[in-house]
Amino acid sequence: MCEGTDESIPTRSRLLSRRKQWDDQDSWREFFNTYWRLIYRTAIKAGLSDAEAQDVVQETVIRVADKMRDFSYDREVDSFKGWLLYMTRKHIALQYRKRQRERGGDGHHPEVMALDDAIEQLPDPARADLEAAWDEEWERNLLDAAVGRGKQQVNPKQFQMLNFYVLKEWAMGEVAKALSVSIAQVYLAKHRISSLVKKELSHLKVDLI
């Protein structure tokens, strides 16, 4: 599967403007690391296989690269979130069409046409389901970003305490024993990092477009 960082941050106007600099490889790497999980998870929820979802990631990102030069950002008018969903949905539909052709069909199976209709903004239950999945994954991406930012501000051992205690749901005593620290240290690490994550989450929500 694709390799990326833990910082799945939503795009802000700064990142969008850098997207248009074709020679800025670091910007495009940041973009890919930011969004591949969001696109991949949505494709999986739409019923695609792992390999198909990976193709959707690659094709969507390539297409976004082609289109980004003409993308005009206006917070009052445009929604990058909605545009990226449109591009992702389009390539999900193309994967369904490819699947049908490989099974000997002509690529116009009703399953495919429903998604094609969604691309054209026609009323269709599949579109609503996909948008719900996208919204859920967008929020998940946002939380991942906040956790990643919080992780950068503490030492690895402190984050390990939070990981064991909160994410893996170990008992506080188990965490203390495993990491050779006191229960008080575990509690303080959890409190500090949780506060940092909440702060970063708040900042990211302000920056969402």
Coordinates of C-alpha atoms in Angstrom, one line a residue:
M1 CA 0.0 0.0 0.0
C2 CA 1.0 3.6 -0.4
E3 CA 3.5 5.0 2.1
G4 CA 2.6 8.3 3.8
T5 CA 3.1 10.3 7.0
D6 CA 0.6 10.4 9.8
E7 CA -0.2 14.0 9.1
S8 CA -3.4 13.8 7.1
I9 CA -4.2 17.5 7.2
P10 CA -7.0 19.2 5.3
T11 CA -6.0 21.7 2.6
R12 CA -5.7 25.3 3.4
S13 CA -5.3 28.2 0.9
R14 CA -1.5 28.1 1.4
L15 CA -1.3 24.5 0.4
L16 CA -3.6 25.1 -2.5
S17 CA -1.4 27.9 -3.9
R18 CA 1.7 25.7 -3.6
R19 CA -0.1 22.9 -5.5
K20 CA 0.1 25.1 -8.6
Q21 CA 3.9 25.2 -8.5
W22 CA 4.7 22.2 -10.7
D23 CA 8.4 22.1 -9.8
D24 CA 7.6 22.0 -6.0
Q25 CA 7.9 18.2 -5.4
D26 CA 7.7 18.6 -1.7
S27 CA 4.3 20.2 -2.0
W28 CA 3.0 17.4 -4.1
R29 CA 4.4 14.8 -1.7
E30 CA 2.7 16.7 1.1
F31 CA -0.5 16.6 -0.9
F32 CA -0.3 12.9 -1.5
N33 CA 0.5 12.1 2.1
T34 CA -2.4 14.3 3.2
Y35 CA -5.1 12.8 1.1
W36 CA -4.4 9.3 0.0
R37 CA -5.9 7.7 3.1
L38 CA -9.1 9.8 2.7
I39 CA -9.5 8.8 -1.0
Y40 CA -8.5 5.1 -0.3
R41 CA -10.9 4.6 2.6
T42 CA -13.8 6.2 0.7
A43 CA -13.1 3.9 -2.3
I44 CA -13.1 0.9 0.0
K45 CA -16.4 2.0 1.5
A46 CA -17.8 2.3 -2.0
G47 CA -17.3 -1.4 -2.5
L48 CA -13.9 -1.5 -4.3
S49 CA -11.1 -4.0 -3.6
D50 CA -7.8 -3.0 -2.1
A51 CA -6.1 -3.0 -5.6
E52 CA -9.0 -1.0 -7.1
A53 CA -8.9 1.5 -4.3
Q54 CA -5.2 2.0 -4.8
D55 CA -5.8 2.7 -8.5
V56 CA -8.5 5.2 -7.5
V57 CA -5.9 7.0 -5.3
Q58 CA -3.3 7.1 -8.0
E59 CA -5.6 8.2 -10.8
T60 CA -7.4 10.8 -8.6
V61 CA -4.1 12.4 -7.5
I62 CA -2.8 12.5 -11.1
R63 CA -6.0 14.0 -12.3
V64 CA -6.0 16.6 -9.5
A65 CA -2.5 17.5 -10.6
D66 CA -3.7 18.0 -14.2
K67 CA -6.6 20.2 -13.0
M68 CA -5.0 22.1 -10.2
R69 CA -3.5 24.8 -12.4
D70 CA -7.0 25.9 -13.3
F71 CA -8.4 25.5 -9.8
S72 CA -9.4 28.9 -8.5
Y73 CA -9.9 29.1 -4.7
D74 CA -12.4 31.4 -3.2
R75 CA -13.5 30.5 0.3
E76 CA -16.9 32.1 -0.3
V77 CA -17.6 30.2 -3.5
D78 CA -15.5 27.1 -4.0
S79 CA -15.1 24.0 -1.9
F80 CA -12.0 22.0 -2.4
K81 CA -13.5 19.3 -0.2
G82 CA -16.5 19.0 -2.6
W83 CA -14.3 19.2 -5.7
L84 CA -12.0 16.4 -4.5
L85 CA -15.0 14.3 -3.7
Y86 CA -16.2 14.8 -7.2
M87 CA -12.9 13.7 -8.6
T88 CA -12.7 10.7 -6.3
R89 CA -16.3 9.6 -7.1
K90 CA -15.5 9.9 -10.8
H91 CA -12.6 7.5 -10.6
I92 CA -14.6 5.1 -8.4
A93 CA -17.1 4.9 -11.2
L94 CA -14.4 4.3 -13.7
Q95 CA -13.1 1.4 -11.6
Y96 CA -16.6 -0.1 -11.6
R97 CA -16.7 0.3 -15.4
K98 CA -13.2 -1.3 -15.7
R99 CA -14.4 -4.2 -13.5
Q100 CA -17.4 -4.8 -15.7
R101 CA -15.4 -4.8 -18.9
E102 CA -13.0 -7.4 -17.4
R103 CA -16.0 -9.6 -16.6
G104 CA -17.0 -9.5 -20.3
G105 CA -19.5 -6.6 -20.1
D106 CA -19.5 -3.3 -22.0
G107 CA -18.9 -1.1 -19.0
H108 CA -22.5 0.0 -18.8
H109 CA -23.8 -2.2 -16.1
P110 CA -26.5 -0.6 -13.9
E111 CA -24.1 -0.7 -11.0
V112 CA -21.8 1.5 -13.1
M113 CA -24.4 3.8 -14.5
A114 CA -25.6 4.6 -11.0
L115 CA -22.2 6.0 -10.1
D116 CA -22.0 7.8 -13.5
D117 CA -25.3 9.5 -12.7
A118 CA -23.8 10.5 -9.3
I119 CA -20.9 12.1 -11.1
E120 CA -23.3 14.2 -13.2
Q121 CA -25.0 15.4 -10.0
L122 CA -28.2 13.4 -10.7
P123 CA -30.3 12.2 -7.7
D124 CA -29.1 8.8 -6.8
P125 CA -28.9 6.9 -3.5
A126 CA -25.3 5.8 -4.2
R127 CA -24.3 9.5 -4.3
A128 CA -25.7 10.2 -0.9
D129 CA -24.1 7.1 0.6
L130 CA -20.7 8.1 -0.9
E131 CA -21.0 11.6 0.4
A132 CA -21.8 10.3 3.9
A133 CA -18.7 8.1 3.7
W134 CA -16.6 11.0 2.5
D135 CA -17.8 13.3 5.3
E136 CA -17.0 10.5 7.9
E137 CA -13.5 10.0 6.4
W138 CA -12.9 13.7 6.2
E139 CA -13.5 14.0 9.9
R140 CA -11.3 11.0 10.6
N141 CA -8.5 12.6 8.5
L142 CA -8.9 15.7 10.6
L143 CA -8.5 13.8 13.8
D144 CA -5.5 12.0 12.4
A145 CA -3.9 15.3 11.6
A146 CA -4.5 16.7 15.1
V147 CA -3.0 13.6 16.7
G148 CA 0.0 13.8 14.3
R149 CA 0.6 17.5 15.2
G150 CA 0.3 16.7 18.9
K151 CA 2.8 13.9 18.5
Q152 CA 5.4 16.3 17.1
Q153 CA 5.2 18.4 20.2
V154 CA 6.0 15.7 22.8
N155 CA 8.8 13.1 23.2
P156 CA 8.2 9.6 21.9
K157 CA 7.8 8.0 25.3
Q158 CA 5.0 10.4 26.3
F159 CA 3.2 9.6 23.1
Q160 CA 3.7 5.9 23.7
M161 CA 1.9 6.4 27.1
L162 CA -1.1 7.9 25.3
N163 CA -1.0 5.2 22.6
F164 CA -1.1 2.4 25.1
Y165 CA -3.6 4.0 27.6
V166 CA -6.0 5.7 25.2
L167 CA -5.7 4.1 21.8
K168 CA -4.9 0.5 22.9
E169 CA -7.0 0.9 26.1
W170 CA -4.5 -0.6 28.5
A171 CA -5.0 -0.1 32.2
M172 CA -2.9 2.8 33.6
G173 CA -1.0 0.4 35.8
E174 CA -0.1 -1.8 32.8
V175 CA 1.2 1.2 30.9
A176 CA 3.3 2.3 33.8
K177 CA 4.8 -1.1 34.2
A178 CA 5.5 -1.6 30.5
L179 CA 7.3 1.7 30.1
S180 CA 8.9 1.8 33.6
V181 CA 7.2 5.1 34.6
S182 CA 4.9 6.1 37.4
I183 CA 1.1 6.2 37.1
A184 CA 1.3 9.9 37.7
Q185 CA 3.5 10.3 34.6
V186 CA 1.0 8.3 32.5
Y187 CA -1.8 10.6 33.7
L188 CA 0.1 13.8 33.0
A189 CA 1.2 12.6 29.5
K190 CA -2.4 11.7 28.7
H191 CA -3.7 15.1 29.9
R192 CA -1.0 17.1 28.1
I193 CA -1.3 15.3 24.8
S194 CA -5.1 15.3 24.9
S195 CA -5.1 19.1 25.4
L196 CA -2.6 19.5 22.5
V197 CA -4.8 17.4 20.2
K198 CA -7.9 19.3 21.1
K199 CA -6.1 22.6 20.4
E200 CA -4.8 21.4 17.0
L201 CA -8.2 20.0 16.1
S202 CA -9.7 23.4 16.8
H203 CA -7.1 25.1 14.6
L204 CA -7.6 22.7 11.8
K205 CA -11.3 23.2 11.8
V206 CA -10.8 26.9 11.4
D207 CA -8.5 26.3 8.4
L208 CA -10.9 23.9 6.7
I209 CA -12.3 24.9 3.4

